[in-house]
Short mmCIF file of C-alpha atoms and ligand atoms in Angstrom, two decimals:
data_model
loop_
_atom_site.label_atom_id
_atom_site.label_comp_id
_atom_site.label_asym_id
_atom_site.label_seq_id
_atom_site.Cartn_x
_atom_site.Cartn_y
_atom_site.Cartn_z
CA MET D 1 43.50 76.39 27.72
CA VAL D 2 41.00 76.75 25.45
CA LYS D 3 39.85 74.07 22.82
CA LEU D 4 41.02 75.53 19.14
CA THR D 5 38.46 74.70 16.48
CA GLN D 6 39.03 71.81 14.11
CA GLN D 7 40.02 73.78 11.59
CA LEU D 8 42.75 75.88 13.13
CA THR D 9 44.38 72.75 14.45
CA GLN D 10 44.45 71.40 11.38
CA PHE D 11 46.05 74.36 10.14
CA LEU D 12 48.42 74.56 13.00
CA ASN D 13 49.27 70.88 12.19
CA LYS D 14 51.40 72.25 9.22
CA LYS D 15 54.18 72.80 12.12
CA THR D 16 56.28 74.86 9.30
CA PHE D 17 54.78 77.07 6.63
CA GLY D 18 55.67 77.99 3.21
CA HIS D 19 54.96 81.48 1.81
CA PHE D 20 51.33 81.76 -0.02
CA ILE D 21 52.04 82.73 -3.59
CA ASN D 22 49.89 82.12 -6.86
CA GLY D 23 47.13 80.66 -4.44
CA ALA D 24 49.20 77.88 -2.93
CA TYR D 25 51.83 77.33 -0.19
CA THR D 26 55.62 77.32 -1.28
CA THR D 27 57.75 74.49 -0.08
CA PRO D 28 58.54 75.60 4.03
CA SER D 29 62.48 76.57 4.31
CA LEU D 30 63.81 74.46 6.94
CA THR D 31 67.18 76.36 7.57
CA ASN D 32 65.81 79.56 6.93
CA SER D 33 62.77 80.05 9.17
CA ILE D 34 61.50 82.20 12.47
CA GLU D 35 59.83 80.73 15.33
CA VAL D 36 55.89 82.25 15.82
CA ILE D 37 55.83 82.32 19.73
CA ASN D 38 52.53 82.84 21.99
CA PRO D 39 53.56 85.77 24.46
CA ALA D 40 50.81 84.76 26.88
CA ASN D 41 53.22 81.13 27.64
CA GLU D 42 56.37 82.15 25.44
CA GLU D 43 55.91 79.05 23.75
CA THR D 44 56.82 78.21 20.05
CA ILE D 45 53.50 77.45 17.85
CA VAL D 46 55.09 76.78 14.75
CA SER D 47 57.78 78.03 12.13
CA VAL D 48 57.30 80.26 9.01
CA SER D 49 59.50 80.77 6.32
CA LYS D 50 61.78 83.44 6.18
CA GLY D 51 61.35 85.27 2.75
CA SER D 52 64.55 85.43 0.89
CA PRO D 53 64.91 88.10 -2.01
CA GLU D 54 64.04 85.28 -4.41
CA ASP D 55 61.48 84.43 -2.53
CA VAL D 56 60.16 88.01 -2.50
CA ASP D 57 60.73 88.53 -6.86
CA TYR D 58 58.62 85.28 -7.13
CA ALA D 59 55.88 86.60 -5.23
CA VAL D 60 56.28 89.97 -6.86
CA ARG D 61 55.84 88.69 -10.29
CA THR D 62 52.97 86.61 -9.69
CA ALA D 63 51.20 89.73 -8.45
CA LYS D 64 52.91 91.36 -11.44
CA THR D 65 51.39 88.50 -13.92
CA ALA D 66 48.58 88.83 -12.15
CA PHE D 67 48.14 92.36 -12.89
CA GLU D 68 48.53 92.04 -16.75
CA TYR D 69 46.36 93.64 -19.35
CA GLN D 70 43.95 90.94 -20.51
CA SER D 71 44.42 88.93 -17.31
CA PRO D 72 41.20 87.17 -15.44
CA TRP D 73 41.81 89.76 -12.74
CA ARG D 74 42.29 92.84 -15.18
CA LYS D 75 39.33 92.26 -17.31
CA MET D 76 37.23 91.28 -14.30
CA SER D 77 33.82 94.03 -14.07
CA PRO D 78 33.82 96.24 -11.18
CA ASP D 79 30.30 94.38 -10.26
CA ASP D 80 32.57 90.89 -10.50
CA ARG D 81 35.25 92.17 -8.35
CA GLY D 82 32.77 93.54 -5.92
CA LYS D 83 31.10 90.45 -5.42
CA ILE D 84 34.63 88.89 -4.51
CA LEU D 85 35.25 91.43 -1.90
CA PHE D 86 31.89 90.76 -0.61
CA SER D 87 32.43 87.24 -0.64
CA ILE D 88 36.17 87.73 1.28
CA ALA D 89 33.92 89.54 3.93
CA GLU D 90 31.51 86.86 4.30
CA LYS D 91 34.34 84.39 4.53
CA LEU D 92 35.94 86.04 7.45
CA GLU D 93 32.92 86.08 9.21
CA GLU D 94 32.11 82.66 8.52
CA HIS D 95 35.80 81.53 10.03
CA LYS D 96 35.68 84.49 12.83
CA GLU D 97 36.37 81.82 15.55
CA SER D 98 38.97 80.33 13.72
CA LEU D 99 41.13 83.53 13.17
CA ALA D 100 40.03 85.14 15.98
CA GLN D 101 41.59 82.28 17.82
CA LEU D 102 44.63 82.55 15.64
CA ILE D 103 45.48 86.12 16.17
CA THR D 104 45.19 85.61 20.28
CA LEU D 105 47.40 82.62 20.04
CA GLU D 106 50.16 84.69 17.76
CA ASN D 107 49.44 88.13 19.66
CA GLY D 108 48.40 87.37 23.00
CA LYS D 109 45.28 90.12 22.95
CA LEU D 110 42.16 89.20 24.22
CA ILE D 111 39.94 87.23 21.86
CA LYS D 112 37.11 89.02 22.48
CA ASP D 113 38.99 92.08 20.95
CA ALA D 114 40.46 89.44 18.18
CA ARG D 115 36.93 88.74 17.43
CA SER D 116 35.33 92.02 17.06
CA SER D 117 38.10 94.74 16.37
CA ASP D 118 40.56 92.33 14.09
CA VAL D 119 38.25 89.53 12.59
CA GLY D 120 34.62 91.85 12.51
CA GLY D 121 36.56 95.11 11.63
CA ALA D 122 38.55 93.19 8.64
CA SER D 123 35.35 91.48 7.45
CA LYS D 124 33.43 95.22 7.22
CA THR D 125 36.13 97.00 5.85
CA PHE D 126 35.93 94.09 2.67
CA ARG D 127 32.08 94.72 2.68
CA TYR D 128 32.82 98.86 2.85
CA TYR D 129 34.89 98.53 -0.39
CA ALA D 130 33.36 95.87 -2.14
CA GLY D 131 30.72 98.75 -2.45
CA TRP D 132 33.29 100.76 -4.08
CA THR D 133 34.30 99.12 -6.81
CA THR D 134 31.69 100.15 -8.47
CA LYS D 135 31.71 103.89 -7.73
CA ILE D 136 35.36 104.79 -8.87
CA GLU D 137 35.13 107.98 -11.59
CA GLY D 138 36.73 110.43 -13.29
CA GLU D 139 35.39 113.68 -14.18
CA THR D 140 34.41 115.66 -17.19
CA LEU D 141 36.72 118.66 -17.65
CA ASP D 142 36.52 121.96 -19.97
CA ILE D 143 40.12 122.90 -20.88
CA SER D 144 40.81 126.34 -22.41
CA GLN D 145 43.04 125.39 -25.52
CA PRO D 146 41.95 126.70 -28.75
CA GLN D 147 41.19 123.92 -31.16
CA LYS D 148 41.69 124.43 -35.06
CA GLY D 149 38.96 124.91 -37.92
CA ASN D 150 35.31 123.50 -36.43
CA LYS D 151 37.47 120.94 -34.54
CA GLN D 152 36.20 120.39 -30.70
CA ASN D 153 37.26 118.54 -27.50
CA PHE D 154 35.97 116.49 -24.97
CA ALA D 155 38.59 116.30 -21.78
CA PHE D 156 38.29 113.83 -18.76
CA THR D 157 40.08 111.74 -16.12
CA ARG D 158 40.06 108.18 -15.65
CA ARG D 159 41.09 106.35 -12.67
CA GLU D 160 43.51 102.93 -13.40
CA PRO D 161 44.62 100.57 -10.70
CA ILE D 162 48.68 101.81 -9.83
CA GLY D 163 49.90 98.23 -10.03
CA VAL D 164 51.41 95.56 -7.62
CA ILE D 165 51.17 97.03 -4.33
CA ALA D 166 53.48 96.07 -1.41
CA ALA D 167 51.29 96.11 1.75
CA ILE D 168 53.48 95.50 5.06
CA VAL D 169 51.66 95.29 8.40
CA PRO D 170 52.76 95.38 12.35
CA TRP D 171 51.78 92.87 14.77
CA ASN D 172 48.99 95.04 16.58
CA PHE D 173 45.91 94.33 14.85
CA PRO D 174 47.66 91.99 12.33
CA LEU D 175 44.59 91.31 10.48
CA SER D 176 42.42 94.49 10.80
CA ILE D 177 45.29 96.58 9.41
CA ALA D 178 46.06 94.33 6.60
CA SER D 179 42.32 94.94 5.65
CA TRP D 180 42.57 98.75 5.49
CA LYS D 181 45.32 97.99 2.76
CA VAL D 182 44.32 94.87 0.80
CA ALA D 183 40.67 95.48 0.64
CA PRO D 184 40.66 98.88 -1.21
CA ALA D 185 43.84 97.87 -3.42
CA LEU D 186 41.96 95.41 -4.81
CA ALA D 187 38.78 97.06 -4.97
CA ALA D 188 41.06 99.45 -6.82
CA GLY D 189 42.06 96.36 -9.54
CA CYS D 190 45.07 96.31 -8.16
CA THR D 191 47.17 93.45 -7.20
CA VAL D 192 49.24 92.50 -3.23
CA VAL D 193 52.01 91.34 -1.99
CA LEU D 194 51.56 91.17 2.04
CA LYS D 195 54.26 91.28 4.46
CA PRO D 196 52.93 90.53 7.36
CA SER D 197 55.41 91.45 11.00
CA GLU D 198 57.37 88.49 11.72
CA GLU D 199 55.71 88.15 15.12
CA THR D 200 52.37 87.79 13.61
CA PRO D 201 52.31 86.25 10.28
CA LEU D 202 49.83 83.15 10.85
CA SER D 203 46.60 85.02 10.60
CA ALA D 204 47.96 86.86 7.26
CA LEU D 205 48.09 83.50 5.66
CA LEU D 206 44.80 81.78 6.79
CA PHE D 207 43.16 84.75 5.58
CA ALA D 208 45.01 84.99 2.19
CA GLU D 209 43.77 80.47 2.29
CA LEU D 210 40.74 82.16 2.51
CA ALA D 211 40.51 85.08 0.22
CA VAL D 212 41.38 82.50 -2.66
CA GLU D 213 38.52 80.33 -1.14
CA ALA D 214 36.52 83.45 -1.52
CA GLY D 215 37.41 83.13 -5.18
CA LEU D 216 40.29 85.70 -5.32
CA PRO D 217 42.01 84.54 -8.22
CA PRO D 218 45.22 83.08 -7.23
CA GLY D 219 47.71 85.44 -7.46
CA VAL D 220 45.85 88.45 -6.87
CA LEU D 221 46.93 88.46 -3.16
CA ASN D 222 50.47 86.83 -1.93
CA VAL D 223 51.88 86.66 1.61
CA VAL D 224 55.22 86.38 1.94
CA THR D 225 56.62 86.16 5.65
CA GLY D 226 59.64 87.14 7.08
CA ASP D 227 61.51 89.71 9.14
CA GLY D 228 61.88 93.33 8.16
CA ALA D 229 65.76 93.75 7.45
CA THR D 230 66.04 90.83 4.79
CA THR D 231 61.99 89.97 3.68
CA GLY D 232 60.92 93.69 3.82
CA SER D 233 63.91 95.57 2.52
CA ALA D 234 63.72 93.01 -0.54
CA LEU D 235 60.00 94.05 -0.95
CA ILE D 236 60.15 97.77 -0.47
CA SER D 237 63.12 97.95 -3.04
CA HIS D 238 61.91 95.59 -5.74
CA LYS D 239 61.46 97.59 -8.86
CA ASP D 240 57.98 96.09 -9.95
CA ILE D 241 56.47 97.47 -7.23
CA SER D 242 54.15 100.65 -7.78
CA LYS D 243 53.26 101.48 -4.29
CA VAL D 244 54.29 100.79 -1.00
CA THR D 245 51.88 101.00 1.81
CA PHE D 246 53.09 100.77 5.47
CA THR D 247 52.25 101.09 8.98
CA GLY D 248 54.58 100.88 11.66
CA SER D 249 57.05 102.92 13.94
CA THR D 250 58.14 106.39 12.37
CA GLN D 251 62.12 105.14 12.12
CA THR D 252 61.10 102.07 9.81
CA GLY D 253 58.21 104.75 7.75
CA LYS D 254 61.58 106.91 7.03
CA ILE D 255 63.34 103.93 5.57
CA ILE D 256 60.24 103.06 3.55
CA GLY D 257 59.90 106.30 2.45
CA LYS D 258 63.54 106.85 0.88
CA ALA D 259 63.58 103.17 -0.59
CA ALA D 260 60.48 104.45 -2.35
CA MET D 261 62.07 107.40 -4.03
CA GLU D 262 64.91 105.48 -4.85
CA ASN D 263 62.55 103.27 -7.28
CA VAL D 264 60.03 106.48 -7.89
CA THR D 265 56.93 104.86 -6.55
CA GLY D 266 54.24 105.97 -4.61
CA VAL D 267 54.40 105.45 -0.76
CA SER D 268 52.02 105.48 1.96
CA LEU D 269 52.75 105.78 5.70
CA GLU D 270 51.10 105.51 9.11
CA LEU D 271 53.30 105.56 11.53
CA GLY D 272 51.88 105.73 15.21
CA GLY D 273 51.32 108.58 17.41
CA LYS D 274 51.73 110.07 20.82
CA SER D 275 48.31 111.10 21.04
CA PRO D 276 46.36 113.68 23.72
CA ALA D 277 43.50 113.25 25.66
CA ILE D 278 42.53 116.55 26.90
CA VAL D 279 39.70 116.31 29.60
CA PHE D 280 38.70 120.21 30.76
CA ASP D 281 36.69 121.18 33.82
CA ASP D 282 33.50 120.74 32.57
CA ALA D 283 33.55 116.98 31.18
CA ILE D 284 30.12 115.99 30.63
CA ASP D 285 29.96 112.64 33.25
CA PHE D 286 33.84 112.38 34.78
CA ASP D 287 32.70 108.66 35.69
CA ALA D 288 32.53 107.97 31.81
CA THR D 289 35.44 110.58 30.98
CA ALA D 290 37.55 108.20 33.61
CA LYS D 291 36.33 105.12 32.18
CA GLY D 292 36.70 106.61 27.93
CA VAL D 293 40.20 107.73 29.00
CA ALA D 294 41.52 104.51 30.38
CA ALA D 295 40.00 102.88 27.54
CA GLY D 296 42.00 105.26 25.01
CA ILE D 297 45.24 103.92 26.64
CA PHE D 298 44.80 100.72 27.92
CA ARG D 299 42.78 98.58 24.85
CA ASN D 300 45.02 96.17 23.17
CA GLN D 301 47.60 96.38 26.09
CA GLY D 302 48.15 99.94 24.58
CA GLN D 303 49.67 98.49 21.63
CA VAL D 304 47.18 101.42 19.59
CA CYS D 305 48.62 103.40 16.99
CA VAL D 306 45.90 105.95 18.25
CA ALA D 307 45.97 105.15 21.88
CA GLY D 308 45.38 108.46 24.53
CA SER D 309 48.84 107.97 25.98
CA ARG D 310 49.22 111.70 27.25
CA VAL D 311 46.19 112.56 29.19
CA TYR D 312 46.31 116.41 29.62
CA ILE D 313 43.76 117.23 32.99
CA HIS D 314 42.54 120.50 33.97
CA LYS D 315 43.91 121.45 37.21
CA ASN D 316 41.04 121.77 39.13
CA VAL D 317 39.51 118.00 38.78
CA PHE D 318 42.93 116.72 38.27
CA ASP D 319 43.67 114.60 40.86
CA LYS D 320 39.91 113.85 41.05
CA VAL D 321 39.93 112.46 37.34
CA LEU D 322 43.64 110.48 37.71
CA THR D 323 42.06 108.63 40.75
CA ASP D 324 39.30 107.98 39.24
CA ILE D 325 41.40 106.88 36.07
CA ALA D 326 43.60 104.90 39.00
CA HIS D 327 40.29 103.14 40.02
CA VAL D 328 39.64 101.58 36.59
CA ALA D 329 42.79 100.51 35.81
CA GLU D 330 43.53 98.99 39.19
CA LYS D 331 40.37 97.08 38.78
CA MET D 332 41.32 95.39 35.25
CA LYS D 333 41.87 91.88 35.33
CA ILE D 334 45.24 90.63 33.85
CA SER D 335 44.86 86.94 32.20
CA ASP D 336 45.93 85.49 29.59
CA GLY D 337 43.85 86.74 26.21
CA PHE D 338 41.93 83.37 25.94
CA ASP D 339 40.28 84.28 29.27
CA GLU D 340 36.77 85.78 28.23
CA ALA D 341 36.61 87.89 31.52
CA ALA D 342 40.28 89.44 30.72
CA ASP D 343 40.17 93.30 30.38
CA LEU D 344 44.35 93.24 29.34
CA GLY D 345 46.54 90.24 28.07
CA PRO D 346 50.16 89.94 27.51
CA LEU D 347 51.83 92.33 25.15
CA VAL D 348 53.42 90.83 21.65
CA SER D 349 56.47 89.76 22.82
CA ARG D 350 59.27 89.63 25.40
CA SER D 351 61.61 92.23 23.69
CA HIS D 352 58.65 94.67 23.34
CA LEU D 353 58.03 93.98 26.74
CA GLU D 354 61.73 95.12 27.61
CA GLY D 355 61.14 98.00 25.37
CA VAL D 356 57.95 98.85 27.48
CA CYS D 357 59.86 98.40 30.69
CA ALA D 358 63.08 100.26 30.39
CA TYR D 359 60.41 103.60 29.41
CA ILE D 360 58.48 102.88 33.06
CA GLN D 361 62.38 102.73 34.14
CA LYS D 362 63.23 106.24 32.16
CA GLY D 363 59.71 107.90 33.45
CA GLN D 364 61.15 107.47 37.65
CA GLU D 365 64.70 108.49 36.80
CA GLU D 366 63.15 111.03 35.14
CA GLY D 367 61.24 112.33 37.76
CA ALA D 368 57.55 111.05 36.68
CA VAL D 369 55.59 110.14 39.78
CA LEU D 370 54.26 106.30 39.57
CA MET D 371 50.53 106.70 40.74
CA SER D 372 49.65 102.98 39.86
CA GLY D 373 51.01 99.53 38.14
CA GLY D 374 54.41 99.56 36.45
CA ASP D 375 54.87 95.94 37.50
CA GLN D 376 54.99 92.61 35.47
CA PRO D 377 52.23 90.44 37.39
CA PHE D 378 53.16 86.61 36.79
CA ASP D 379 56.54 85.14 36.25
CA LYS D 380 55.94 83.90 33.22
CA GLY D 381 54.83 85.41 29.94
CA CYS D 382 54.56 89.36 28.30
CA PHE D 383 52.08 90.45 31.04
CA LEU D 384 52.50 94.10 32.65
CA GLN D 385 50.15 96.13 34.67
CA PRO D 386 48.47 99.08 33.72
CA THR D 387 50.50 101.79 34.68
CA ILE D 388 50.00 105.66 35.49
CA PHE D 389 52.30 108.36 35.92
CA SER D 390 51.72 111.78 36.89
CA VAL D 391 54.13 114.39 35.17
CA THR D 392 54.43 118.14 35.16
CA ASP D 393 57.32 118.57 32.45
CA ASN D 394 56.19 118.03 29.34
CA GLU D 395 59.73 117.60 27.72
CA GLN D 396 60.07 114.03 29.74
CA THR D 397 60.71 111.53 27.56
CA ILE D 398 57.78 109.42 28.41
CA VAL D 399 55.82 112.36 27.44
CA GLN D 400 57.38 112.74 24.28
CA GLU D 401 57.65 109.19 22.95
CA GLU D 402 55.71 106.63 21.69
CA ILE D 403 55.45 103.48 24.35
CA PHE D 404 53.34 101.36 22.74
CA GLY D 405 52.42 99.60 25.94
CA PRO D 406 49.82 100.15 28.48
CA VAL D 407 51.42 103.20 30.38
CA LEU D 408 49.43 106.66 30.68
CA VAL D 409 50.80 110.13 31.47
CA ALA D 410 48.90 112.60 32.73
CA ILE D 411 50.25 116.02 33.14
CA PRO D 412 47.94 119.20 34.74
CA PHE D 413 46.88 122.13 32.67
CA THR D 414 45.43 125.57 33.27
CA ASP D 415 43.56 127.16 30.64
CA MET D 416 42.49 125.88 27.10
CA GLU D 417 45.62 127.76 25.23
CA ASP D 418 47.88 125.85 27.90
CA ALA D 419 46.34 122.75 26.73
CA LEU D 420 46.59 123.53 23.01
CA GLN D 421 50.35 124.49 23.46
CA LYS D 422 51.26 121.04 25.57
CA ALA D 423 49.06 118.70 23.31
CA ASN D 424 51.00 120.35 19.90
CA ASP D 425 54.38 119.96 21.32
CA SER D 426 54.97 116.74 19.73
CA LYS D 427 56.68 115.35 16.94
CA MET D 428 53.75 113.18 16.05
CA GLY D 429 49.99 113.88 15.12
CA LEU D 430 48.07 110.94 14.74
CA ALA D 431 44.85 111.21 16.99
CA ALA D 432 43.62 113.22 19.83
CA THR D 433 40.27 113.21 22.30
CA VAL D 434 39.25 116.06 24.18
CA TRP D 435 36.25 115.84 26.61
CA THR D 436 33.99 118.63 27.46
CA LYS D 437 30.44 119.55 27.34
CA ASP D 438 31.18 122.95 25.94
CA ILE D 439 30.55 122.77 22.47
CA SER D 440 32.42 125.72 21.50
CA LYS D 441 35.50 124.79 23.57
CA ALA D 442 35.60 121.65 21.64
CA MET D 443 35.11 123.00 17.77
CA THR D 444 37.85 125.27 18.82
CA MET D 445 39.87 122.47 20.06
CA VAL D 446 39.13 120.43 17.07
CA ASN D 447 40.25 123.31 14.49
CA ARG D 448 43.41 123.69 16.42
CA LEU D 449 44.89 120.67 17.20
CA GLN D 450 47.61 119.33 14.91
CA ALA D 451 46.12 115.85 14.41
CA GLY D 452 44.82 113.43 12.29
CA VAL D 453 41.53 112.34 14.12
CA VAL D 454 39.95 114.06 16.50
CA TYR D 455 37.25 112.48 18.51
CA VAL D 456 35.21 114.89 21.18
CA ASN D 457 34.04 112.72 24.76
CA SER D 458 35.24 109.86 23.24
CA PRO D 459 38.12 107.65 22.72
CA VAL D 460 39.32 106.86 18.98
CA ARG D 461 37.45 104.32 16.96
CA SER D 462 38.39 103.49 13.61
CA ASP D 463 35.67 103.27 11.17
CA PRO D 464 35.74 102.14 7.17
CA ASN D 465 34.35 105.63 6.40
CA LEU D 466 36.36 107.22 8.31
CA PRO D 467 39.85 108.37 6.58
CA LEU D 468 42.70 107.89 9.35
CA GLY D 469 46.28 109.22 8.91
CA GLY D 470 48.61 111.33 10.60
CA TYR D 471 49.78 115.22 10.88
CA LYS D 472 54.11 115.79 11.24
CA HIS D 473 55.77 112.40 12.02
CA SER D 474 52.56 110.46 12.06
CA GLY D 475 52.83 110.01 8.39
CA ILE D 476 51.66 110.62 4.89
CA GLY D 477 48.78 109.84 3.29
CA ARG D 478 45.50 108.89 4.43
CA GLU D 479 44.11 105.13 4.68
CA LEU D 480 39.73 104.69 4.84
CA GLY D 481 37.15 106.03 3.15
CA LYS D 482 36.87 107.48 -0.45
CA THR D 483 40.43 108.40 0.28
CA GLY D 484 41.62 105.21 0.97
CA VAL D 485 40.39 103.41 -2.39
CA TYR D 486 41.63 106.18 -4.34
CA ALA D 487 45.21 106.19 -3.06
CA TYR D 488 45.28 102.61 -4.95
CA THR D 489 44.22 104.47 -8.69
CA THR D 490 46.50 106.85 -10.73
CA LEU D 491 45.19 109.93 -12.59
CA LYS D 492 45.16 109.56 -16.83
CA SER D 493 43.87 112.45 -18.25
CA VAL D 494 42.83 112.50 -21.94
CA ASN D 495 41.68 114.71 -24.63
CA ILE D 496 40.07 113.56 -27.18
CA VAL D 497 39.46 116.12 -30.64
CA TYR D 498 37.23 115.60 -32.96
P1 NDP X 501 58.28 98.19 12.80
O1 NDP X 501 58.09 99.83 12.07
O2 NDP X 501 59.61 97.76 12.52
O3 NDP X 501 57.51 97.18 11.80
C1 NDP X 501 56.14 97.45 11.57
C2 NDP X 501 56.75 96.23 9.93
O4 NDP X 501 57.50 96.98 9.15
C3 NDP X 501 57.10 94.73 10.34
O5 NDP X 501 56.42 94.23 9.10
C4 NDP X 501 58.40 94.79 10.03
O6 NDP X 501 58.70 93.60 9.94
C5 NDP X 501 58.35 95.66 8.63
N1 NDP X 501 59.90 96.15 8.97
C6 NDP X 501 60.62 96.45 9.53
N2 NDP X 501 61.98 96.89 9.38
C7 NDP X 501 61.37 97.12 7.81
C8 NDP X 501 62.29 97.36 6.64
N3 NDP X 501 64.04 98.02 6.82
N4 NDP X 501 61.96 97.04 5.51
C9 NDP X 501 60.83 96.78 5.28
N5 NDP X 501 59.63 96.13 6.43
C10 NDP X 501 60.30 96.68 7.55
O7 NDP X 501 57.56 98.19 14.09
P2 NDP X 501 57.91 97.43 15.46
O8 NDP X 501 56.97 96.24 14.85
O9 NDP X 501 59.18 96.62 15.42
O10 NDP X 501 57.31 98.13 16.29
C11 NDP X 501 58.00 99.07 16.71
C12 NDP X 501 57.54 100.61 17.48
O11 NDP X 501 57.06 100.56 16.43
C13 NDP X 501 56.25 100.18 18.28
O12 NDP X 501 57.11 100.10 19.55
C14 NDP X 501 55.76 101.14 18.13
O13 NDP X 501 56.24 102.57 18.36
C15 NDP X 501 55.47 101.56 16.89
N6 NDP X 501 54.31 101.00 15.83
C16 NDP X 501 53.41 101.50 15.41
C17 NDP X 501 52.29 100.91 14.71
C18 NDP X 501 51.20 101.59 14.42
O14 NDP X 501 50.14 101.04 14.48
N7 NDP X 501 51.45 102.47 13.87
C19 NDP X 501 52.27 99.29 15.09
C20 NDP X 501 53.21 98.70 15.33
C21 NDP X 501 54.31 99.38 15.99
P3 NDP X 501 59.35 92.51 11.06
O15 NDP X 501 58.65 92.95 12.53
O16 NDP X 501 58.71 90.99 10.53
O17 NDP X 501 60.72 92.77 11.51
#
């Protein structure tokens, strides 16, 4: 077992956690709590409180007070807000090892990914949005209303922070996805109530502590732990929430969208995908392509919203490319996330593992050919081999539904039209990758693929300046980039007649 940092050992000594509201922990509930389980050994780490509607109300009222006109947060200059966001980015770097270890404990993911994607990614996002606090702008507008007498007018728009944000995040990248919501919301001047997934609540709590240490006024960021059915539901239907920003399943996204409509609040939904990776027979370098396609699906145990889980391969190179991908998969070391040499850690939980295994069984029942993997390698822990299926029918369940595990489904195609038709034949539309050296082919695919993000000759990677979001059932709205910060502002039109 790895030696935990002293800071993390002290943090975990609390054993039971309250919510983090107004810059401090509430008294933990001993009767209404949730155990946080390490999926590598399935042992309990600690317990967190399961937020009741009253806890949620306290958090929202606190965030509302912190947002009031003339509150320290509202009076703060954009430059000072930016300094706090920079300081949060630095805190994340300073405490990278403790946060990364905590994420590996609660999520199971590889420590090297927790360091780079989660903590490093969150820190980059805060640095990026720190720069945006001073760049939020409206426009001056020429309007055609006639003015009486000698009067003139001056019309402009100003962007104002929307208000209290409910941020509901999943377990797959607990800290970086939280940062995609919290950093732009704070940059815009909003206040936030964050509800992490019940599987991974601990990193959100430590992060909120560090944000206050970095100078964020108490009450500006609050964390309520608990499940979706009780805590999440109470949060999305609270009347003082101005916008709900959510990442997770399409099913929950629909519930959240309806609740937001009930209160007429804004909503942004990032709902995952079933993203195609399309390999042409003129790919630049087949070895690199096989590695890139494998990384696109097996990274983070396949628990990635933009994972390239449907791999369409030109019929001329189908067998070769699939064999190469299978070789990459078979060489992957499956181990505890703390093993620095591991390529694949455990899935997030026993119930999620069972869901993924049910898809593997369904695939075989429907006639998909299992090329590689499919088994649980150890008796203990939520581990699963990287799994590869070969399929000819695009309508099969494992081709159409998001599995959210290390399961790749390969399908042959005949030409570009066939590839486009199959790739776009999906309810989802989050991301796609195209592997070819022909720029005309690549650009035609870019133009015609129904996906919010398209990468050519690389697996999809997030970047703070690159908007992310989906077509079709993959969501509504975009996160990151300029769009990401403007999503937490509302526009006021002003006309001064003088
Ligand atoms: P969910 O959509 O159920 O959960 C995401 C977040 O929403 C969690 O914080 C969850 O809380 C919360 N939530 C659940 N129900 C409600 C509700 N009624 N009101 C408010 N909040 C709610 O996803 P799961 O974590 O259960 O994963 C299920 C599937 O979703 C995966 O197999 C995958 O297909 C997809 N998914 C997609 C992700 C993406 O990046 N787009 C990320 C994660 C999952 P809690 O977990 O505590 O119940």
